[in-house]
Structures are given as structure tokens and as C-alpha cells.
Coordinates of C-alpha atoms and ligand atoms in Angstrom, one line a residue:
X5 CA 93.2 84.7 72.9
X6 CA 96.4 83.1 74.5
X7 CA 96.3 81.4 78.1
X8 CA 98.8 83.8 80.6
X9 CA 99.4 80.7 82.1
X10 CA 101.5 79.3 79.6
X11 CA 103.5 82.5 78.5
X12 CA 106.3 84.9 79.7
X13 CA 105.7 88.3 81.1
X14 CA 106.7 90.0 77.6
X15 CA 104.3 87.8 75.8
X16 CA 101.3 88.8 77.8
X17 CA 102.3 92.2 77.3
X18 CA 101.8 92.4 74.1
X19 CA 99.3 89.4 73.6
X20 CA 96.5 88.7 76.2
X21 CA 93.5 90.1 76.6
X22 CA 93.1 90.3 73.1
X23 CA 89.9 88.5 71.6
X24 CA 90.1 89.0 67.7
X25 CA 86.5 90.0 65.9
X26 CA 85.1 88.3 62.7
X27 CA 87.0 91.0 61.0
X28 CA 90.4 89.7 62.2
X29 CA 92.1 93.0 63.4
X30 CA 95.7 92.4 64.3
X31 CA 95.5 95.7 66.4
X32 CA 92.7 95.8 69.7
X33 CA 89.8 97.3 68.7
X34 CA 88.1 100.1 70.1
X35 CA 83.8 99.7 70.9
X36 CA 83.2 102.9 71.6
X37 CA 79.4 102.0 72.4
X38 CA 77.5 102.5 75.5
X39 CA 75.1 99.7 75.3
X40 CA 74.5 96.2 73.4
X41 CA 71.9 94.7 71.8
X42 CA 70.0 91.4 73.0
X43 CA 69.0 88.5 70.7
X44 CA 65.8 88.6 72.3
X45 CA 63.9 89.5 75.5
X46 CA 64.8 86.4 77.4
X47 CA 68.5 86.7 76.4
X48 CA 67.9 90.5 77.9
X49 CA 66.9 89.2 81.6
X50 CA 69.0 86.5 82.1
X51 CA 71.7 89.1 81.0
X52 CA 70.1 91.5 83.7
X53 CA 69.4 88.8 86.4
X54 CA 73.3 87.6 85.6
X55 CA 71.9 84.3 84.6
X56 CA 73.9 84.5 81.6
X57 CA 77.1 86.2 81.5
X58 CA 78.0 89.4 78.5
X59 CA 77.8 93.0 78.2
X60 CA 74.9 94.9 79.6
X61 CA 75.8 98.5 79.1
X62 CA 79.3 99.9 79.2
X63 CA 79.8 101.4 82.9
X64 CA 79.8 97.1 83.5
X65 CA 81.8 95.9 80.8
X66 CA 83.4 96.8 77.7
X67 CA 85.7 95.3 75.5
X68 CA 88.1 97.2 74.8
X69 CA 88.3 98.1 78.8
X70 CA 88.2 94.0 79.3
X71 CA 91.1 93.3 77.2
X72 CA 92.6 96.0 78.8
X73 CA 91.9 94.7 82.4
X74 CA 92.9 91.0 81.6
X75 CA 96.0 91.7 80.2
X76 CA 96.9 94.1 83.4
X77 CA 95.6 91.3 85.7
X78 CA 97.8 88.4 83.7
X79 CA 101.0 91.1 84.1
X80 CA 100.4 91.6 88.0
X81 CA 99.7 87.8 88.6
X82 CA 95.9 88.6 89.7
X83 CA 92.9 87.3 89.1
X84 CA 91.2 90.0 88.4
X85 CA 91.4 93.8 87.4
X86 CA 88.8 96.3 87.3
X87 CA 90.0 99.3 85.1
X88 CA 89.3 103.0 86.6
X89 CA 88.6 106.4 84.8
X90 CA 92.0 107.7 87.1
X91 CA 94.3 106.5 89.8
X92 CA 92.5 108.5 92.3
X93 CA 89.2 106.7 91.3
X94 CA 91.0 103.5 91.8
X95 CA 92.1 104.6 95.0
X96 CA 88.4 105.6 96.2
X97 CA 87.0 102.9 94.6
X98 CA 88.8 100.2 96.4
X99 CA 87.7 102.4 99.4
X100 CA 84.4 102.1 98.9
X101 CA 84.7 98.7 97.7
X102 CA 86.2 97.0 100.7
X103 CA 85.8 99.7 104.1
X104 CA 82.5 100.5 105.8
X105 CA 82.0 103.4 108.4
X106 CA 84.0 102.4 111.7
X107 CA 86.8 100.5 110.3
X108 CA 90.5 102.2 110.3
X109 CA 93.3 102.4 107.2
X110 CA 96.7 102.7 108.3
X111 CA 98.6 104.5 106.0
X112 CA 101.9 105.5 105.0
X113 CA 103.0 108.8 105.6
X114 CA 104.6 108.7 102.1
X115 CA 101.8 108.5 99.9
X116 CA 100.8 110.9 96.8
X117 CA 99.3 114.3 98.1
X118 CA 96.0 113.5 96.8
X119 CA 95.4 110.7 98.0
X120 CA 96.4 112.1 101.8
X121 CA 93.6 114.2 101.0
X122 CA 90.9 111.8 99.7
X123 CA 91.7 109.8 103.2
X124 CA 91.9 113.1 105.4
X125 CA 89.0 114.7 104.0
X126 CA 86.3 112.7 102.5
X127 CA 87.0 108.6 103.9
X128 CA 87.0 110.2 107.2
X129 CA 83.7 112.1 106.3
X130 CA 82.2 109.1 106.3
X131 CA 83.6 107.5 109.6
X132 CA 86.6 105.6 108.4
X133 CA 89.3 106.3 110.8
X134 CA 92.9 107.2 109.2
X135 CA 96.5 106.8 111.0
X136 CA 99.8 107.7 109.5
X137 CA 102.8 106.4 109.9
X138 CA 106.5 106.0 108.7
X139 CA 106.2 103.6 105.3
X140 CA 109.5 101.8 107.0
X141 CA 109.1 101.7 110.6
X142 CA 107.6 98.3 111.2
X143 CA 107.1 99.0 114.9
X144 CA 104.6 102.2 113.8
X145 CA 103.1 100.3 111.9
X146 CA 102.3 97.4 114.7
X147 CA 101.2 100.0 117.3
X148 CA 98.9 101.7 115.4
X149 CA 96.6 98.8 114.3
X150 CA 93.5 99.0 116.2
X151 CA 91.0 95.8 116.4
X152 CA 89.2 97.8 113.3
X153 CA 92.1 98.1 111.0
X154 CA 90.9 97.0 108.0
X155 CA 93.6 98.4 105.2
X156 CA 96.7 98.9 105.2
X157 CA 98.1 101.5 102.5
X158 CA 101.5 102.0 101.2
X159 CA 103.2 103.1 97.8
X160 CA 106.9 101.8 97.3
X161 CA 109.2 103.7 96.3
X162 CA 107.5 106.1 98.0
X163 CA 107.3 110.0 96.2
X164 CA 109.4 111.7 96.0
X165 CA 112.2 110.2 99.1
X166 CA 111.9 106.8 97.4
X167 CA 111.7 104.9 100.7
X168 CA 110.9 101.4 100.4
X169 CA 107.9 99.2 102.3
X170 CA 108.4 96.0 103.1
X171 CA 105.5 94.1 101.4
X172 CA 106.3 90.7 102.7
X173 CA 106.5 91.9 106.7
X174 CA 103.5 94.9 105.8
X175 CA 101.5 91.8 104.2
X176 CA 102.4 89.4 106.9
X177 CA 101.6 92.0 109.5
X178 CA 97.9 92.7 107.8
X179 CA 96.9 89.4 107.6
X180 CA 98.1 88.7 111.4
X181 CA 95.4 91.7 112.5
X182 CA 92.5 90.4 109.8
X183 CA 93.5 93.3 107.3
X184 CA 94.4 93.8 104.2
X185 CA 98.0 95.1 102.5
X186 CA 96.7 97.5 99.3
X187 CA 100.1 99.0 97.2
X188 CA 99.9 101.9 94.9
X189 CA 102.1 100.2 92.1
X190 CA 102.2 103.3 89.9
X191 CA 106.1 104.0 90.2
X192 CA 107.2 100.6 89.3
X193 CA 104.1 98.6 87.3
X194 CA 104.5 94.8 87.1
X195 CA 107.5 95.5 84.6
X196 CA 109.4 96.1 87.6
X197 CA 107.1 95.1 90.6
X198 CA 104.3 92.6 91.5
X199 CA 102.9 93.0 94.6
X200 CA 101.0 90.4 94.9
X201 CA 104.1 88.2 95.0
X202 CA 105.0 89.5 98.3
X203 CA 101.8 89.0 99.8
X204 CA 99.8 92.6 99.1
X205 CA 96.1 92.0 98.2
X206 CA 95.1 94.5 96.6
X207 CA 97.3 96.7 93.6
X208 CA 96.9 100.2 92.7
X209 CA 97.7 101.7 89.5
X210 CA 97.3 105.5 88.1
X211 CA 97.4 103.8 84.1
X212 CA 98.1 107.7 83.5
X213 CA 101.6 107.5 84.6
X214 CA 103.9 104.2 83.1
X215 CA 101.1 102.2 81.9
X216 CA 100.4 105.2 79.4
X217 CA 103.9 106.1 79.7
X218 CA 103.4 109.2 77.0
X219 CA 101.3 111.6 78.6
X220 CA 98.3 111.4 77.0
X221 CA 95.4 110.3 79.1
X222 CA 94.0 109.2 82.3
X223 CA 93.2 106.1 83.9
X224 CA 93.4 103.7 86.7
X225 CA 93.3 100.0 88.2
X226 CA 92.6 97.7 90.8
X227 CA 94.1 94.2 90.7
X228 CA 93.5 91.7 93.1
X229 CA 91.7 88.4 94.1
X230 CA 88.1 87.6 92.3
X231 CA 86.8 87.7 95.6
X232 CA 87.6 90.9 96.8
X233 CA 88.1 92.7 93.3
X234 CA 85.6 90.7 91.3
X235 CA 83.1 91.2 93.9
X236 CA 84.1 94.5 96.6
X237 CA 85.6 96.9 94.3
X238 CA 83.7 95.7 90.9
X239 CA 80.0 96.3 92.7
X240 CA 81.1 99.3 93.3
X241 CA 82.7 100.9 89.9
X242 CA 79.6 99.4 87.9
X243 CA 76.9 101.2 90.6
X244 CA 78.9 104.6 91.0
X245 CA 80.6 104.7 87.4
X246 CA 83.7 105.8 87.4
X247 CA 84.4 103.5 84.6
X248 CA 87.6 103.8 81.6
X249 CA 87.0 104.9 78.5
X250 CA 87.4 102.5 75.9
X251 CA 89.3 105.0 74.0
X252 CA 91.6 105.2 77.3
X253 CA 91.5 101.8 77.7
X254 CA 92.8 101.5 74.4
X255 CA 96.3 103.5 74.8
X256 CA 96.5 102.0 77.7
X257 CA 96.4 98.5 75.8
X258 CA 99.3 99.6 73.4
X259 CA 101.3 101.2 76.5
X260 CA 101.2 97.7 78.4
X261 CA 102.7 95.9 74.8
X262 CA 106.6 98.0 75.6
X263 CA 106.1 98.8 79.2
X264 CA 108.8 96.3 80.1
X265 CA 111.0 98.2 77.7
X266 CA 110.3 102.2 78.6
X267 CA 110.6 100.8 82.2
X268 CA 114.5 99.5 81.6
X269 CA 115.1 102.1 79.6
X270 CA 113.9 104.5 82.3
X271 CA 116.0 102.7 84.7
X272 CA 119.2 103.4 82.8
X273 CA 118.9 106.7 82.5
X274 CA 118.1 107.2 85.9
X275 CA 120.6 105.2 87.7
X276 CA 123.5 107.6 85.5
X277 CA 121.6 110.6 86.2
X278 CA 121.6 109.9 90.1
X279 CA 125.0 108.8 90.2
X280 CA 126.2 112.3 87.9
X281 CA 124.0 114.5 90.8
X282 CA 125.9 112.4 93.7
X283 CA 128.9 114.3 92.4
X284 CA 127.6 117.5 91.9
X285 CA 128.9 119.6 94.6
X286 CA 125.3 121.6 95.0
X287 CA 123.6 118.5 95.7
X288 CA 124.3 117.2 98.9
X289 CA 122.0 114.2 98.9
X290 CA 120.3 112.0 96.5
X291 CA 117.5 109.7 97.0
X292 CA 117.6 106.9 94.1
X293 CA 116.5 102.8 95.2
X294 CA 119.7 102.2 92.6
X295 CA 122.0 103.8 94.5
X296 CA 124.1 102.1 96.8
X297 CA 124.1 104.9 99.2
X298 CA 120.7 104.3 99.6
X299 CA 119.6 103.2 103.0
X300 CA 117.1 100.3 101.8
X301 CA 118.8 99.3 98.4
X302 CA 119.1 96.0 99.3
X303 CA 115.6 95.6 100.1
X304 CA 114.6 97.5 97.1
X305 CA 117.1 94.5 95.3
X306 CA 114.7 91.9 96.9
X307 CA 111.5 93.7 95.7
X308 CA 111.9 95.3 92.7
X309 CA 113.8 94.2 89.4
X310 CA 114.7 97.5 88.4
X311 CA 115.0 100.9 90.3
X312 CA 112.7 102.9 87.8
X313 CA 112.8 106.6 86.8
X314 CA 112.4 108.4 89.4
X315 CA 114.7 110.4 91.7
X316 CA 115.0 113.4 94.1
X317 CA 117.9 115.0 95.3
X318 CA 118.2 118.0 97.8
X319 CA 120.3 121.4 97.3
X320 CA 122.9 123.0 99.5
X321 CA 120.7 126.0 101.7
X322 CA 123.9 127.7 102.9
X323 CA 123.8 130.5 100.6
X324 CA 120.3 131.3 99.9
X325 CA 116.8 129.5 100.8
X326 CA 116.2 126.1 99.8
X327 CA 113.3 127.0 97.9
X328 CA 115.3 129.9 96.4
X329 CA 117.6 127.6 95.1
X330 CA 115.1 125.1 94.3
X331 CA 112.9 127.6 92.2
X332 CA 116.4 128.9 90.6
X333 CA 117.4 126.0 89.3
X334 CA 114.0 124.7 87.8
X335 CA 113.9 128.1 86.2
X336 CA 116.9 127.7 84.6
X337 CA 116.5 124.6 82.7
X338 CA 115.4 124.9 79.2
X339 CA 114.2 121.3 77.9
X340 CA 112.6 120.0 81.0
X341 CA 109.0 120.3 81.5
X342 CA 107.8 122.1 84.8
X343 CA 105.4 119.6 85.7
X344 CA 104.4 117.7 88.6
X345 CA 103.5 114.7 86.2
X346 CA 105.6 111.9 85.7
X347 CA 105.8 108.6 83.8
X348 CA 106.1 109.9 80.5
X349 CA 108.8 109.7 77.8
X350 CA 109.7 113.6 78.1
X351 CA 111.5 114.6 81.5
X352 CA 109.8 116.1 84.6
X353 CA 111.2 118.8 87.5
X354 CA 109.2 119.6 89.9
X355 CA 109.2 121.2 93.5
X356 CA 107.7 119.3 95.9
X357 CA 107.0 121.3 98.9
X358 CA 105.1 124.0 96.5
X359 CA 103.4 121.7 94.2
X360 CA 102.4 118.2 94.7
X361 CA 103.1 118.4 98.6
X362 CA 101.9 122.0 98.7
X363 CA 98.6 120.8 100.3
X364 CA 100.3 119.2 103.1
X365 CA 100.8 121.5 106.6
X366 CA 104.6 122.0 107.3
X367 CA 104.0 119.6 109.7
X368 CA 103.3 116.9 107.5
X369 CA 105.6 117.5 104.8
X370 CA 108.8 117.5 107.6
X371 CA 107.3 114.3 108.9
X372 CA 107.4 112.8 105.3
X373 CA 111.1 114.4 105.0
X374 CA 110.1 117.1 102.3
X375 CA 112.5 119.9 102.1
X376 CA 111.6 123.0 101.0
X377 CA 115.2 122.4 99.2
X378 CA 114.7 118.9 97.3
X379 CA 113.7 118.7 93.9
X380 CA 111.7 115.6 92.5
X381 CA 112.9 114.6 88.5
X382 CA 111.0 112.1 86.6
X383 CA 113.5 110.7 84.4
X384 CA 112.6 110.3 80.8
X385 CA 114.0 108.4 77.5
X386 CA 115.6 111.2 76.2
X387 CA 119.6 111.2 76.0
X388 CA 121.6 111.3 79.0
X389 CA 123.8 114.1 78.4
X390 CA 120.9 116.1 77.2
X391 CA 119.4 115.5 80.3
X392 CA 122.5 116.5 82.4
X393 CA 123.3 119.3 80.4
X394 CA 119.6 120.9 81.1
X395 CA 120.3 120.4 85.0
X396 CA 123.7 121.7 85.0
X397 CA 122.4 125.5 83.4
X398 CA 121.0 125.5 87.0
X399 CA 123.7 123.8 89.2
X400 CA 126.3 125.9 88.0
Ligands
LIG508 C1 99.4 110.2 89.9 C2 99.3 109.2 91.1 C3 98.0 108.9 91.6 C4 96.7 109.5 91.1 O1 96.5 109.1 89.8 P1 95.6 110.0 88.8 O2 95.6 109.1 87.6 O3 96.3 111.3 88.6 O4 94.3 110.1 89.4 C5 98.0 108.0 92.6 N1 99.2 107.5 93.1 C6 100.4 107.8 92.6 C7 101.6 107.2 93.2 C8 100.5 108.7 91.6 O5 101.7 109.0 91.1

């Protein structure tokens, strides 16, 4: 197994994590097994008193999850990953790994609709105390701590306007008030952005978007310190068991070995798509972190070293309804998928306001800056001008 330490990111992409078996596999293994056997029963209780370190049973530890987690961990600069069976379960998991009834998240307004929901719904079930605020007004952010603010939440770019946080001021900020900065990382992954760089403690992943990056199954992460991973969040995935598959944790193996490349490639083919819809005279604005036009692109510069796939843009709503014309030209495309997923090799459109935002009161989705007009496009690796051909059925 190589040392992280003493290799470049696109080595330990493809390379750590990975502890070879007496039957010398070049490819990871999968140990689809629930349990392990002891030597004998004193090796068995100083496994269980954690005397002696190994696998136990596989909601713990796995293998195949393990490599899976170190390699993640080595690619985000962490110490230590514990791998999730979805994003949202990383999301809840951290949660419950790190908050206790009476403390406070603040959160951006700009987060996935789920996870709005989890906070809304359930955290607050349980006394946590929520706030929302604007992901790039630091002043918000400042006046809504409270002496129990305990997390500080934020995805950058945000979906689907792309805004960008400012990790090193949000992480400066959290640590001034005792908290802690946690960013949902699933729009960039480490090929693009490391969080921890800029001072979050805690990063997010859905593995089922980029890490995957082809659509096929779900999973999540938490990277972070041993301290507050290792310990907070671990304690609780092993009790409550919303462990990975090794089967998952598998894919998501051979999806970390050419992240770095479907995430450039992803970036090309955005950055031409954005700038073709900037001159399409339907489209009156387009919200890219690779455009210059953008309001943050230099921060987005200082963060991130590529703008990634995605992109919305909103459509003229002088002739007919913006969801009219949103619906219209979705409708008319014939090779992109309909579907509110993203982070896959095959293209997504979706609507926003009706779908992945559709939860939200029309309260909430003006204050994140959702128009019932604006349509959210997962760029994917296929060509270009196939891409912008599809769109143009509907813009014409
Ligand atoms: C999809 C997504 C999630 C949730 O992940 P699942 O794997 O679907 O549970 C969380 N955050 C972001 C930014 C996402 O895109």
C-alpha cells in the first residue's frame, strides 16, 4: 500500500487504499461478508474490548469500504473518512455525530432540497435550532450566530445559482464563535476542491454524484480530523448503520482512479456550453463559476481549480410563463435525460422550481433566487455540439 504522503494527487487516485491479498489482485477486491472469524476467543474480546485493532463485523469496518475511505481521505488531505450508504446519510450522520439537542447550525440558504428538509424537519425535531442565510453575505452570517452555534453548513458552488462561499472567512468566522465550517463537496470533489485547505472541518460528499460519476449507485462520506471523524461521526455510523456496501464501495474505488479526468473534462464542456447559452438570445442570464460575467469568479479562481459541470441559465418570461418556457424547452430535447440527478457521464435538464426545489415554499425558493424560469443542466462527456444541438430544438 503506498504512503499519500509521498505521492501526487493522481497517484493516490488510483493507488492508495489499496492493500493487495495473498492472491495478489491488481484490481481492489470486493469482501462481500458481514462478519470475520477470530483466531480464538481471546483474539475475539480484545477485538470487542478494542484492545486489538481489525474487523468485527461489517457495519464497523470493511475492506473494501476501508480502501475506499483512505483513499478519499488521502484525496481531500484528511485524516480520516468514514464512508456512508448516501449523501444524505453523510449529512445526518455528521449531525448526529457532532450536534446535541440545544445547539444551532447556520446554514446556507443554498443547499440541496433535501437536506433543507432533513434540517427543517427532523434536526429540529430533536431541539437543534436551524438559521438560514445568504451562502455569500458574510454579515448574515455573523449576525445570526448565537452562543450555541455549533455548525456551520454550506455547499459551494451552490445548486443550481452556483454562488460561491468563502471557506477561508466562513472557516475563520466558525472557529472565532467555537463552531465548526462542514462543506457539502459533492459538486467539485477533491479533483477540483479541498476544503479542508481553506480551513472547513468537516467534508461532505454524495459518492453517488462525481465520485461514481456514471450513475450507478449510491453512497456518501465524511472527511475530516480523527478527532472529530474518527471518533463523533464514526461512533455514530457503526451504532446506527447506515454503512456502504462493499459492492458500492467498490465503484466508488474505480470512480476515484479518473475522477481528476471526468472532472476536466466536465469542465470543458461546460465552460463552451455556458459561454454558447450567453449568446443565445432566449437566455438572458447564465450562472457558470467559469464565466467571467459571474459575480464571484474570481473567488471561485482562488477556490476551486476548475469550474466543474454544472450550470443554470434562466429564460426570457415575456412571451409566455417561465415555467411554460421552461417545461417547453426540456420537452423538446431529444438526447438529454429529464432527471434531477447529476454527476454522471450522460447529460442532465432539469427544472428546479418543480423538482428538486419543489419542496421548498415560494418563499424559500425566491430567497435562494430560483425562478420558476431557470433551468439547471448537468453537463456530461458527451460532444459539444451534440449537446448544443439538443438545447437549441428547444431555444429556437
Ligand atoms: C445529491 C446530493 C446530496 C444527497 O446525496 P444522496 O447520495 O442523493 O443521498 C447532498 N448534497 C448535494 C450537493 C447533492 O447534490
Amino acid at each position: 500500500m503506498i504512503d499519500p504522503e509521498e505521492y501526487n494527487f493522481a497517484t493516490i487516485a488510483v493507488r492508495a487504499g489499496h492493500q493487495r491479498t495473498n492472491e495478489g489482485e491488481h484490481s481492489e477486491a470486493i469482501f462481500p461478508t458481514s462478519s470475520y472469524v477470530f483466531d480464538s476467543a481471546e483474539q475475539a474480546a480484545a477485538r470487542f474490548s478494542g484492545d486489538e485493532p481489525g474487523n468485527i463485523y461489517s457495519r464497523f469496518t470493511n475492506p473494501t469500504v476501508r480502501a475506499f475511505e483512505q483513499r478519499l481521505a488521502a484525496l481531500e488531505g484528511g485524516e480520516r473518512c468514514v464512508a456512508t450508504a448516501s449523501g444524505m446519510s453523510a449529512i445526518l450522520t455528521t449531525c448526529m455525530g457532532v450536534l446535541k439537542s440545544g445547539d444551532h447550525i447556520v446554514a446556507s440558504r443554498s443547499i440541496f432540497g433535501t437536506t433543507v428538509v432533513l434540517f427543517n424537519q427532523f434536526m429540529q425535531k430533536f431541539g437543534v435550532e436551524i438559521s438560514f442565510v445568504s451562502l455569500t453575505d458574510l454579515d448574515e452570517w455573523e449576525q445570526a450566530i448565537e452562543p450555541n452555534t455549533k455548525l456551520l453548513f454550506i455547499e459551494t458552488p451552490a445548486n443550481p445559482m452556483t454562488q460561491i462561499g468563502d471557506m477561508r472567512a466562513l472557516s475563520d468566522l466558525a472557529h472565532k464563535h467555537g463552531a465548526l465550517l462542514a462543506v457539502d463537496n459533492a459538486f467539485c470533489t477533491p479533483a477540483l476542491q479541498r476544503p479542508l485547505e481553506f480551513g472547513a472541518d468537516i467534508v461532505i460528499h454524495s459518492a453517488t454524484k462525481y465520485i461514481d460519476g456514471q450513475g450507478r449507485a449510491m453512497g456518501g462520506a465524511v472527511v475530516g480530523s480523527e478527532e472529530l471523524v474518527g471518533k463523533d461521526v464514526y461512533s455514530f455510523l457503526r451504532t446506527a448503520g447506515p454503512s456502504m456496501s462493499p459492492f458500492n464501495a467498490w465503484i466508488f474505488l474505480k470512480g476515484l482512479e479518473t475522477m481528476k479526468l471526468r472532472m476536466d473534462a466536465h469542465t470543458v464542456n461546460a465552460t463552451a456550453l455556458a459561454e454558447w447559452l450567453e449568446q443565445q438570445s432566449m437566455v438572458t442570464e447564465v450562472h457558470y463559476p467559469g464565466l467571467k460575467s459571474h459575480p464571484q469568479y474570481e473567488l471561485a479562481r482562488s477556490q476551486q481549480s476548475g469550474a466543474g459541470g454544472i450550470l443554470s441559465f434562466e429564460l426570457d418570461d415575456s412571451k409566455m410563463s417561465g415555467k411554460d418556457a421552461a417545461w417547453k424547452l426540456i420537452n423538446a430535447t431529444e438526447m438529454l435525460s429529464i432527471t434531477a440527478n447529476l454527476g454522471d457521464t450522460k447529460t442532465t435538464i432539469t427544472h428546479p422550481a418543480t423538482t428538486t426545489h419543489g419542496r421548498l415554499s415560494p418563499e424559500e425558493r425566491a430567497q435562494a433566487g430560483i425562478s420558476d424560469g431557470l433551468i439547471r443542466v448537468a453537463v456530461g462527456l458527451e460532444d459539444i455540439e451534440d449537446i448544443k444541438q439538443d438545447l437549441s430544438r428547444g431555444i429556437e
